[in-house]
Coordinates of C-alpha atoms in Angstrom, one line a residue:
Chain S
X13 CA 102.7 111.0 149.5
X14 CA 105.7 109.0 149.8
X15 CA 103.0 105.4 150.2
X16 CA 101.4 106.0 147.2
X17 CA 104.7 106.2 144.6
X18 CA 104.1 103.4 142.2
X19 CA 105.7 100.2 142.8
X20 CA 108.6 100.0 139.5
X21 CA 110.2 103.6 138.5
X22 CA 108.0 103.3 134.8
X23 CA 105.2 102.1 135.6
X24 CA 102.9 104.8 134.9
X25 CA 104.8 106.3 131.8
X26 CA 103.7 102.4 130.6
X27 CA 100.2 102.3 131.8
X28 CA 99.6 105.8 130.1
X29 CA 101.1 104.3 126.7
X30 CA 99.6 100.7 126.8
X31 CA 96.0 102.3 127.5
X32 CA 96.2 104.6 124.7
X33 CA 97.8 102.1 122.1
X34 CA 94.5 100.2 123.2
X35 CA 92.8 103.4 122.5
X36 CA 94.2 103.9 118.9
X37 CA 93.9 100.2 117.9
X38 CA 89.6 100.6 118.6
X39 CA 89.7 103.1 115.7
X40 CA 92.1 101.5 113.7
X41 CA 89.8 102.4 110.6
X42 CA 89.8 106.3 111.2
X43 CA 93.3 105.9 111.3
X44 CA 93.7 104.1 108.4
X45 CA 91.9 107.1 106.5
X46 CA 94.5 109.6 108.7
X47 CA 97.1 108.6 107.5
X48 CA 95.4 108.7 103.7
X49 CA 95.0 112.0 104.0
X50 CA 98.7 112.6 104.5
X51 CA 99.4 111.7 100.9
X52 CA 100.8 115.3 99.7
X53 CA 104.4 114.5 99.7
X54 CA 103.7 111.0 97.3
X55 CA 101.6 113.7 94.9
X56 CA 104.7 115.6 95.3
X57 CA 106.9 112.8 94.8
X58 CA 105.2 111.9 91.3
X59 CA 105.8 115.4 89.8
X60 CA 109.2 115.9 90.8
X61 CA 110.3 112.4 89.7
X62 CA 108.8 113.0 86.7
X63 CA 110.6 116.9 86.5
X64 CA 114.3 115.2 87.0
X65 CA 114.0 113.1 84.1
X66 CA 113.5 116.2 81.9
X67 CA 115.4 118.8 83.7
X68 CA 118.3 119.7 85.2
X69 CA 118.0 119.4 88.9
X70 CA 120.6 118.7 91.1
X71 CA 119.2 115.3 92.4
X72 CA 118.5 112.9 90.3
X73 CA 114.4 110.7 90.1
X74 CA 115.4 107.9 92.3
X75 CA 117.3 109.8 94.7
X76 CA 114.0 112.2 94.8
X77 CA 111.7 109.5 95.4
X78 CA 113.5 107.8 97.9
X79 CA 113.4 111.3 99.8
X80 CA 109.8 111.9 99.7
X81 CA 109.0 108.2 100.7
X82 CA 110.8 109.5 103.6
X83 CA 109.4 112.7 104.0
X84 CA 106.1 110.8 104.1
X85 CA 107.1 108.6 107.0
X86 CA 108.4 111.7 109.1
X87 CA 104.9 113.2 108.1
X88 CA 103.1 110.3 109.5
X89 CA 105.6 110.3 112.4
X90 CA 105.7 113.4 113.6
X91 CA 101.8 114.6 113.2
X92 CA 100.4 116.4 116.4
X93 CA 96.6 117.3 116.9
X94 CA 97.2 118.3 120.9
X95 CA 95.9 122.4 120.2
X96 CA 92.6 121.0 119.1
X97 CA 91.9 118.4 121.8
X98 CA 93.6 121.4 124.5
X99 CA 91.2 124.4 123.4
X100 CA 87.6 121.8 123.7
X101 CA 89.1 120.8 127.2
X102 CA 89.3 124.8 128.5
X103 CA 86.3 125.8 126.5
X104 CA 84.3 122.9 128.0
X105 CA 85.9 122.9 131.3
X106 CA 86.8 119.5 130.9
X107 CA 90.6 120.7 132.0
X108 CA 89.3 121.3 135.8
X109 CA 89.2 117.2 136.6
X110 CA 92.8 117.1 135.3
X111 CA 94.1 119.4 137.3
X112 CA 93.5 117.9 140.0
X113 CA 95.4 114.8 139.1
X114 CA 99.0 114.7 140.4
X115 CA 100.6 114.7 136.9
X116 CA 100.5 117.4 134.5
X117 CA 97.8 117.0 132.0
X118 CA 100.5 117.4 129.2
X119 CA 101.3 113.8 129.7
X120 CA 97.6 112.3 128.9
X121 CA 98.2 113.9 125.4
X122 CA 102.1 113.0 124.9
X123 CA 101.0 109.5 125.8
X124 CA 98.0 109.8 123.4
X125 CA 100.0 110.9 120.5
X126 CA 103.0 108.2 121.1
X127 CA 100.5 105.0 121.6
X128 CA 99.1 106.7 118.3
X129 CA 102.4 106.5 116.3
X130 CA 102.6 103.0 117.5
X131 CA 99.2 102.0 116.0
X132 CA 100.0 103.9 112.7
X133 CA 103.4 102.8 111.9
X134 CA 102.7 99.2 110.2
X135 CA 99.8 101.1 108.1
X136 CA 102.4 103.8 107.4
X137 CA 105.3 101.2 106.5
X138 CA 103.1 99.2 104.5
X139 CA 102.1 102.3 101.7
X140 CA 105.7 103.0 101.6
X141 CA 105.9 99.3 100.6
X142 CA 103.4 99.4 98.1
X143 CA 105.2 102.6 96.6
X144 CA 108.6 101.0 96.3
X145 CA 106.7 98.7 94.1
X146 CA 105.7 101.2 91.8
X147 CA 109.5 102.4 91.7
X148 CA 111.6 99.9 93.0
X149 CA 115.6 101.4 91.6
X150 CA 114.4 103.8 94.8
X151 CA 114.5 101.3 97.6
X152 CA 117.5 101.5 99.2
X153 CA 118.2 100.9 103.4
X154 CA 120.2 103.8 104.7
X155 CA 123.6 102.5 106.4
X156 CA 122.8 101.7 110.3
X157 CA 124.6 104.9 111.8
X158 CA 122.6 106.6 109.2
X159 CA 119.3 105.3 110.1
X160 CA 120.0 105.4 113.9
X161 CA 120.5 108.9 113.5
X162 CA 117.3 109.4 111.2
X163 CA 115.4 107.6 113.8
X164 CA 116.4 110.0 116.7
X165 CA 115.9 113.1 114.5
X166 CA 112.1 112.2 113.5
X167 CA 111.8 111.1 117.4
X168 CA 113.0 115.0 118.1
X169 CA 111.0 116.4 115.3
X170 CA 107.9 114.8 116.9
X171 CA 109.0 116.3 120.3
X172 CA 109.6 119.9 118.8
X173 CA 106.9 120.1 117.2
X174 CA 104.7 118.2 120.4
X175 CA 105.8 121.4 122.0
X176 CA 105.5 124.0 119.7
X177 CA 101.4 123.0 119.0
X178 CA 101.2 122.8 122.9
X179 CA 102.9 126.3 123.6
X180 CA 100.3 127.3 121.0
X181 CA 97.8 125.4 122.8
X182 CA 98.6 127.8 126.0
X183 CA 96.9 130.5 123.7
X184 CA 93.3 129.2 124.6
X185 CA 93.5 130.3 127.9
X186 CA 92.7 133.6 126.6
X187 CA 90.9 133.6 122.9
X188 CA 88.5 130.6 122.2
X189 CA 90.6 130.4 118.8
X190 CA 93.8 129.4 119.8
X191 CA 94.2 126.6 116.6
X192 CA 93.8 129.4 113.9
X193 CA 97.6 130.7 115.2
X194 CA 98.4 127.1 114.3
X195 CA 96.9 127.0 111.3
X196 CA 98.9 130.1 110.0
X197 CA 102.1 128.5 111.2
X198 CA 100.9 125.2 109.3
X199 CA 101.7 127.3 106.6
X200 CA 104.8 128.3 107.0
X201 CA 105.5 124.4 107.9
X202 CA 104.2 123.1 104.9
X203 CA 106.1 125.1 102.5
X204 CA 109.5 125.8 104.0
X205 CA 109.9 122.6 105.9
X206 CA 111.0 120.7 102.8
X207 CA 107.7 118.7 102.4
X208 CA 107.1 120.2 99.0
X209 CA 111.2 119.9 97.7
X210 CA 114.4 118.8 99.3
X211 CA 116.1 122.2 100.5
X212 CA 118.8 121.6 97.6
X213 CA 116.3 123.3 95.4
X214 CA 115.3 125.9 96.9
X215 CA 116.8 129.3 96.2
X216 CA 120.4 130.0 98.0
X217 CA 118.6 132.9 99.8
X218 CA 115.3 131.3 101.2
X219 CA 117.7 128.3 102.0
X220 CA 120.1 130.8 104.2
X221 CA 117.4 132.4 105.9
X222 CA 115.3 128.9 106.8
X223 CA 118.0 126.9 108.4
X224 CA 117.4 129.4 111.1
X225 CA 114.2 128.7 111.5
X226 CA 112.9 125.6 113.1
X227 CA 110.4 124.5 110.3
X228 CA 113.3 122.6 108.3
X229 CA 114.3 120.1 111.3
X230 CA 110.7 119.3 111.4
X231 CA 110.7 117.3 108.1
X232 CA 113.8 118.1 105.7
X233 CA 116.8 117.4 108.5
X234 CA 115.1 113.4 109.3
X235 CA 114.1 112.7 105.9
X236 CA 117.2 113.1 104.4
X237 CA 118.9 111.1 107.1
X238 CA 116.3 108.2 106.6
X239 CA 117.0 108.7 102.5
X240 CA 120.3 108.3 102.8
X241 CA 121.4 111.6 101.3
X242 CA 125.4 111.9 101.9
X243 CA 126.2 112.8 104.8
X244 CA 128.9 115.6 106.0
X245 CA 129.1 114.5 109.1
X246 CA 129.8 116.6 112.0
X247 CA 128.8 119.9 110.7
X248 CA 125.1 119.5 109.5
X249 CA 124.4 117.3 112.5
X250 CA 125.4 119.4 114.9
X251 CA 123.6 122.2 113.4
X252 CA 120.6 120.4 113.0
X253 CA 120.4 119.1 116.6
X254 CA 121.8 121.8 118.1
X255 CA 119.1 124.4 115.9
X256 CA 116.2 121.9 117.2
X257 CA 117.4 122.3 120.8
X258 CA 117.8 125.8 120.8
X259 CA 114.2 126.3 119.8
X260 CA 112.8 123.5 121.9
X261 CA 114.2 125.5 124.9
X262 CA 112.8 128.4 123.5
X263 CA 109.3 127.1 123.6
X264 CA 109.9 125.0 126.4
X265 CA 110.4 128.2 128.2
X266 CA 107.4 130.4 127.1
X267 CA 105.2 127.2 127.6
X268 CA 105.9 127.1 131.1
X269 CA 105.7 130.5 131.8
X270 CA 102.2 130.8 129.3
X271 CA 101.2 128.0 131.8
X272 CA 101.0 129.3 134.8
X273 CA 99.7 132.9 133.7
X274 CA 97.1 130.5 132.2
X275 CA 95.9 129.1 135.0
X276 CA 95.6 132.2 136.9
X277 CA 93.3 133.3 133.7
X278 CA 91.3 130.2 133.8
X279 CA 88.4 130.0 135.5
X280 CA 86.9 126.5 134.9
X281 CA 83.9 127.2 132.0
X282 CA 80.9 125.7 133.0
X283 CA 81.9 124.6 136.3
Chain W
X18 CA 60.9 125.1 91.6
X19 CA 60.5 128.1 93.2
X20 CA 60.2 127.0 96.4
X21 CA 63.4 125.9 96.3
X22 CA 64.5 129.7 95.3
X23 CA 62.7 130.8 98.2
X24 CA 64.2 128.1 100.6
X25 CA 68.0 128.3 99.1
X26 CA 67.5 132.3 99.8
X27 CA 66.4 131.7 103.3
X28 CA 69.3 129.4 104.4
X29 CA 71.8 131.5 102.9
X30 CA 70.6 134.9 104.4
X31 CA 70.7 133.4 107.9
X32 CA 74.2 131.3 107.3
X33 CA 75.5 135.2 106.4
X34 CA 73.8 136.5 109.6
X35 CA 75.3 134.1 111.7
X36 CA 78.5 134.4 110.3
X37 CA 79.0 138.2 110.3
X38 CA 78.7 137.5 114.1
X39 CA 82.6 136.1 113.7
X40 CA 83.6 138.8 112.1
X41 CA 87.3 138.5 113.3
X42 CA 87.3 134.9 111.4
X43 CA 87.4 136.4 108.2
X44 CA 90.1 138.6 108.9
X45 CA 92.3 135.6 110.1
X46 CA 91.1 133.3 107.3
X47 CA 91.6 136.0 104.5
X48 CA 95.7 136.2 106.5
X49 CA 95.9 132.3 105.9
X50 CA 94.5 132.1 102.3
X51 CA 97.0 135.0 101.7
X52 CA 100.1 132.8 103.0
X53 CA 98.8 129.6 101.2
X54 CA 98.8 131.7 97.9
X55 CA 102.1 132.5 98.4
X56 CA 102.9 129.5 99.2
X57 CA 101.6 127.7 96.2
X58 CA 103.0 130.2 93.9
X59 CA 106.9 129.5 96.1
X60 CA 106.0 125.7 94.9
X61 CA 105.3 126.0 91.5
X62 CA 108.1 128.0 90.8
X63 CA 110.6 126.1 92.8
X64 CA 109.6 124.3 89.1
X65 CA 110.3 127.0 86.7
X66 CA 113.2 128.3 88.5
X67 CA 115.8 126.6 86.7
X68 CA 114.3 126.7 83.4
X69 CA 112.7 123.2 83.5
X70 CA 109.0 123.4 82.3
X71 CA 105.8 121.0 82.5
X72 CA 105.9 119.5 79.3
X73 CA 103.6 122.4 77.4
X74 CA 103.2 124.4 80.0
X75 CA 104.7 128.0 80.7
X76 CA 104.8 129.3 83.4
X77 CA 101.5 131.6 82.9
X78 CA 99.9 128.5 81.3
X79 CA 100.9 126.7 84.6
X80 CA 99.6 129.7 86.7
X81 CA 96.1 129.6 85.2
X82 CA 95.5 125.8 86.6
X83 CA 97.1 127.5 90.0
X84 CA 94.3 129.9 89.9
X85 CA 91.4 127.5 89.0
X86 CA 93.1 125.2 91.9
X87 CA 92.9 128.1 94.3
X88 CA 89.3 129.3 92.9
X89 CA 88.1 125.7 93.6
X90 CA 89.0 125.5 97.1
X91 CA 87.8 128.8 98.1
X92 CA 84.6 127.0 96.7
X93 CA 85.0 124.0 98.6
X94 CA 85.2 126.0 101.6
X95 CA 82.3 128.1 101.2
X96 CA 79.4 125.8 99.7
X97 CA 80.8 122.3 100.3
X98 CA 82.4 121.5 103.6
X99 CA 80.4 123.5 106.0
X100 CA 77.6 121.0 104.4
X101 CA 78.8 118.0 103.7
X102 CA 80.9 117.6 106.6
X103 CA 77.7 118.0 108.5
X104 CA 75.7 115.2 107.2
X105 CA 78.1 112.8 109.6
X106 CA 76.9 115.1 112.6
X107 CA 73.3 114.7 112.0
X108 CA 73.7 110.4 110.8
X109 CA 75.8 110.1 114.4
X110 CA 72.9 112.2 116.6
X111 CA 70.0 110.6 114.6
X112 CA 69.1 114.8 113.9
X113 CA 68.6 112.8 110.5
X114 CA 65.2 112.4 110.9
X115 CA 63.9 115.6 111.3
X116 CA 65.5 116.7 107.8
X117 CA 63.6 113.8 106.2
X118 CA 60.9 114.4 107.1
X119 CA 60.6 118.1 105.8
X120 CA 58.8 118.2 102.7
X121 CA 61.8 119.2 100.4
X122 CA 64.2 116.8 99.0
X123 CA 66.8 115.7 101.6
X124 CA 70.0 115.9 99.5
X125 CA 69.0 119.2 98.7
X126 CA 68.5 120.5 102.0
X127 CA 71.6 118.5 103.6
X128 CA 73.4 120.3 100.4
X129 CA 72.1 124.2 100.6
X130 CA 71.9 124.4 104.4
X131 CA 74.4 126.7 105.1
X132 CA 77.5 128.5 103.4
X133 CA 80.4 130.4 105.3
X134 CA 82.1 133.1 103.8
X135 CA 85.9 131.5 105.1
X136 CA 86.4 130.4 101.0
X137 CA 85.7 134.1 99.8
X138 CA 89.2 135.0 99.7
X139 CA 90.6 131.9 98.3
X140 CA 87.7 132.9 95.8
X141 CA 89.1 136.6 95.1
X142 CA 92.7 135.1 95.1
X143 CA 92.1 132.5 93.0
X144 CA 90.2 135.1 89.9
X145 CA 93.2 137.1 90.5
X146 CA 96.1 134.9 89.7
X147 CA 94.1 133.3 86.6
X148 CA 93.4 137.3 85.5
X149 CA 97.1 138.0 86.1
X150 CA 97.9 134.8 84.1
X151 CA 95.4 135.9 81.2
X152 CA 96.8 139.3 80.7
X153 CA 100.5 137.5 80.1
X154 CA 99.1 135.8 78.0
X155 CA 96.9 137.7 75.9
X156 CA 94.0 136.2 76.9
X157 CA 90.4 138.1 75.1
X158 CA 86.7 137.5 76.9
X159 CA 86.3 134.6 74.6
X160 CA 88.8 132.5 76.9
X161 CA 87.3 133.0 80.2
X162 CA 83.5 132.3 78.9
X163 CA 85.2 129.3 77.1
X164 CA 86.8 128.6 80.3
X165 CA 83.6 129.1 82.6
X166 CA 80.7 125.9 81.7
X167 CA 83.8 123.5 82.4
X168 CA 84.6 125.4 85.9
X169 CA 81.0 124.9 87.2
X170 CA 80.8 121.3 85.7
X171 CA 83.9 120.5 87.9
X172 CA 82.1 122.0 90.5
X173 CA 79.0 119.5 90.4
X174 CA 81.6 116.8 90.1
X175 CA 83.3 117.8 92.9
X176 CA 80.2 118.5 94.9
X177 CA 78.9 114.9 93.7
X178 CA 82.0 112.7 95.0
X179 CA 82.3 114.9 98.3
X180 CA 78.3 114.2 98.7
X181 CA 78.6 110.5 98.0
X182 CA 81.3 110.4 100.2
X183 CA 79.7 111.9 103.1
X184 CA 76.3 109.6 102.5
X185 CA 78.9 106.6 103.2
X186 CA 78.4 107.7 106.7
X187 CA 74.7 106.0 106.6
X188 CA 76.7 102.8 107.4
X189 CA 79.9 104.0 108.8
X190 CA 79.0 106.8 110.7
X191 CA 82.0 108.1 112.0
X192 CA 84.4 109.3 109.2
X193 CA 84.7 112.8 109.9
X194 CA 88.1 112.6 108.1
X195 CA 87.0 110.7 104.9
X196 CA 86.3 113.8 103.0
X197 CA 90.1 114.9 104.4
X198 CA 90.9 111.9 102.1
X199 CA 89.5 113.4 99.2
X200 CA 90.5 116.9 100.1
X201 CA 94.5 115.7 100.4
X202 CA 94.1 113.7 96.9
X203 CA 92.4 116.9 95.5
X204 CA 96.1 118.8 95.9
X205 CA 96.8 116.9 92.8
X206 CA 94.8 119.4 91.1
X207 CA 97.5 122.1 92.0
X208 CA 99.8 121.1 88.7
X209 CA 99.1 120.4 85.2
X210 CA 98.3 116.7 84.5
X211 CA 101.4 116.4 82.0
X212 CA 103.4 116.7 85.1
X213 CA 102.2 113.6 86.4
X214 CA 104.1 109.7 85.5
X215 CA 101.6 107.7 83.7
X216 CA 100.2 105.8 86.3
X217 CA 99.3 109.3 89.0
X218 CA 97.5 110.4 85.8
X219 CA 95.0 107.0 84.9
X220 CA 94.3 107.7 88.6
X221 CA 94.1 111.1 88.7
X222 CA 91.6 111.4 85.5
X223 CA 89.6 107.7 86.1
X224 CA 89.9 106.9 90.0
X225 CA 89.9 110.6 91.3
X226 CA 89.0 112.9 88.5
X227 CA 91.3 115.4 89.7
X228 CA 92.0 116.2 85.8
X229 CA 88.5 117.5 84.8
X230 CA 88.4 119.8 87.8
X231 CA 91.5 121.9 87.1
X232 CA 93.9 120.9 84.2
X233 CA 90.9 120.2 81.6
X234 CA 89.2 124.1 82.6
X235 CA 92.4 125.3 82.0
X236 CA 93.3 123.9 78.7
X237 CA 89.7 124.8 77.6
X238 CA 90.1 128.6 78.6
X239 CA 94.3 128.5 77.0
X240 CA 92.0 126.9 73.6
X241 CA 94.3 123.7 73.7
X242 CA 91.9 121.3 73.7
X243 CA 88.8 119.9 71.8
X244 CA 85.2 120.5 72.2
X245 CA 85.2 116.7 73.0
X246 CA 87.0 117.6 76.4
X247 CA 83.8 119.8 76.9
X248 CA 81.6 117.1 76.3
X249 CA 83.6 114.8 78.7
X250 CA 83.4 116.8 81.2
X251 CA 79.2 117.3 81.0
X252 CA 79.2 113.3 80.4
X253 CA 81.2 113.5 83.6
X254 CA 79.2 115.8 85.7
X255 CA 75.9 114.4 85.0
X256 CA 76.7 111.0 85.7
X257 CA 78.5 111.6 88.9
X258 CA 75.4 114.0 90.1
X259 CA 72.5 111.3 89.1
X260 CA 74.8 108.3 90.9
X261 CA 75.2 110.7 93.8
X262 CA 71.2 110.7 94.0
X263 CA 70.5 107.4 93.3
X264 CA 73.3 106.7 96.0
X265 CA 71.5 108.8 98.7
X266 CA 68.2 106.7 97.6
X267 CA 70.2 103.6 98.0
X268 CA 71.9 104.5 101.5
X269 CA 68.6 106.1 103.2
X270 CA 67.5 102.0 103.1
X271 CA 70.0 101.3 105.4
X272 CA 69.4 104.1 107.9
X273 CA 68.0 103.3 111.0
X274 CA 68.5 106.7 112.9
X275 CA 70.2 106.9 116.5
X276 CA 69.4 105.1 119.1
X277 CA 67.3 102.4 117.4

């Protein structure tokens, strides 16, 4: 096989994005209504702006805000679709073709989500603008280190939870509902990740028992990076890192081994 | 009339039939309506925890719009979005045709055609918390009838912006996630309006009127507000339903089925 390597060492990682940017960009109008629908945290963002004016919370309305304009872009970031585009290809069959390819078929749909996020992010940036209009004391740049680091955590958030959906995915080898077991989990995501309130306000014990789990570092652990919250260094990153790695091995793991018993189940519907 | 009865019987008892073939389904969705009540009540008292209130609200005043909230979208699932979501299905494979020409009226059949039984225990849940609510609080019979012609005018409101929404498809044809549009705005509904800045709620009550689907029922049923809020909402409903018709009307001009 040694002839048919590609000519420069990226070359195919780059074809696979630039073909499904182009992809993304066709439907730029569906997307522009995806990302609409993602508007929960700004709802959320309203209320609790409004509830630390007249309460006591321990962050204050601008500070808020700027964290769910973050938690919005992470959202938009790091949303994954792959279990519902990985149970029609085994139901249909349509899987047999890729395996036959001399690539794993995970890397279609990694490149499909990424040239998505590329497509999305102006549309994203630009509602985040048009929000900092309606509250502009809550604009504020994160320092560079800060933002760096924001940046690599949503990147890692996107990858865990790429991996997570996709270990979930494996499930349709067997039952022809593999996205309901995402859908519970969705739950779970939603309400402990931090989309609906920065962890700070959460009760001490649901906060002790969830930065165990991986659903925090999904949403809660970036957006405050990309808010700006004050940092103690060291600690909380290294946590939050090393807690993301832990379970991305995890998965990683169970994925591969889900895999193979998978194939040996499949048997290539309606071919 | 009663042909339609007789229809609207028909489609539902086969919808059922074919459903009770998934059996399994319900189990799993009854699991997740279970977690997402738990979850919304986690939310609202993330609120309450530290004795801040909603300007008005208590916290069994707040639960009641929680309840309607949850009520509505066990709704939603059951009538609304296994139909509506169809009518970009049968605009994108031209199937359009064969509905219009049945001798029934088309929004009605594209409306009634099927239910699933997915929203029943958002349904259940939802009666529940607001019965929990109105035993805090006291509440007699008189409440929940008072609380009931504004609940099912919400519902045609609701029905009429999701319907209008899904005719758009005449021209667009492919906006399967339009209605999740109006589904994520219709979280709003989830919290009183009072909890809102200003400018969510001209939005929330003129733009999307999230307001006269959950917080207005509620403050009817708690006896907070006027009779004029009653009549707002009926003004409300009606309109919305007679533009969704004429808007059907207007859109059907512009179709030109599949492949033509």
């Amino acid at each position: 096989m040694r002839s048919h390597r590609p000519a420069q060492p990226l070359s195919l990682p780059r074809t696979l994005l630039s073909v499904y940017y182009a992809y993304m960009v066709e439907y730029r109008a569906e997307l522009l209504f995806w990302m609409l629908s993602g508007t929960f945290p700004l709802i959320l963002m309203g209320i609790w702006a409004e509830a630390a004016q007249g309460g006591q919370f321990s962050l204050d309305s601008s500070t808020l805000v700027r964290y769910f304009l973050a938690v919005f872009l992470v959202r938009q970031f790091t949303v994954v679709w792959v279990i519902w585009e990985f149970e029609k290809e085994v139901v249909q069959g349509k899987l047999s073709p890729l395996l036959l390819q001399p690539m794993d078929p995970v890397w279609r749909h990694f490149a499909g989500h990424a040239g998505e996020r590329l497509a999305r992010l102006p549309l994203a940036l630009g509602l985040v603008l048009l929000f900092g209009l309606l509250y502009p004391d809550a604009i504020a740049l994160p320092g560079l280190a800060q933002l760096g680091l924001g940046l690599l955590a949503a990147a890692s958030a996107f990858c865990l939870r790429f991996l997570m959906q996709y270990t979930f995915a494996m499930l349709a080898f067997w039952t022809e509902r593999a996205s309901a077991v995402e859908q519970f989990w969705f739950l779970f995501y939603t309400f402990l990740s931090g989309m609906i309130a920065p962890l700070e306000l959460y009760p001490d014990a649901v906060q002790a028992v969830v930065v165990w789990t991986p659903f925090p570092y999904l949403i809660y652990f970036p957006a405050r990076l990309l808010a700006g919250f004050p940092l103690e260094l060291g600690a909380t990153l290294f946590q939050g890192f090393s807690v993301m790695l832990g379970w991305g091995l995890l998965f990683w793991l169970v994925n591969r081994w889900l895999w193979r018993q998978g194939l040996r189940q499949y048997s290539g519907m309606g071919a | 009339m009663g042909r339609y009865w007789q229809v609207l019987r028909l489609f539902w008892a086969t919808a059922i039939a074919a459903e009770l073939e998934y059996r399994i389904n319900f189990v799993i969705a009854a699991f997740t309506s279970l977690g997402g009540l738990a979850g919304s009540l986690f939310g609202l008292f993330l609120f309450y925890r530290d004795g801040y209130q909603f300007q008005g609200w208590s916290w069994a005043e707040a639960l009641v719009v929680l309840g309607v909230f949850t009520l509505l979208q066990g709704v939603a699932a059951t009538f609304l979005i296994p139909n509506l979501n169809r009518i970009v299905d049968q605009v994108q494979q031209g199937t359009l045709d064969f509905v219009l020409l049945k001798p029934i009226s088309s929004q009605f059949w594209l409306s009634t055609r099927t239910l699933s039984p997915w929203g029943i225990p958002d349904m259940a849940f939802g009666l529940g918390v607001i019965a929990y609510a109105g035993s805090e609080l006291n509440l007699g019979l008189g409440a929940y009838g008072a609380a009931l012609p504004p609940l099912l005018l919400g519902i045609v409101s609701l029905y009429s912006l999701w319907f209008m929404l899904g005719a758009t498809s005449i021209w667009f044809v492919k906006i399967y996630n339009v209605t999740e549009v109006l589904r994520g705005l219709l979280e709003a509904g989830r919290f009183p309006m009072v909890a809102y800045p200003a400018a969510y709620r001209v939005f929330f009550t003129f733009v999307i009127p999230v307001a006269f689907l959950t917080t207005v029922p509620a403050e009817l049923m708690l006896n907070r507000a006027g009779s004029g809020w009653l009549l707002a909402t009926l003004g409300l409903a009606l309109v919305l339903l007679q533009v969704s018709r004429w808007f059907w009307r207007f859109a059907l001009r512009y179709y030109t089925s599949a492949s033509s």
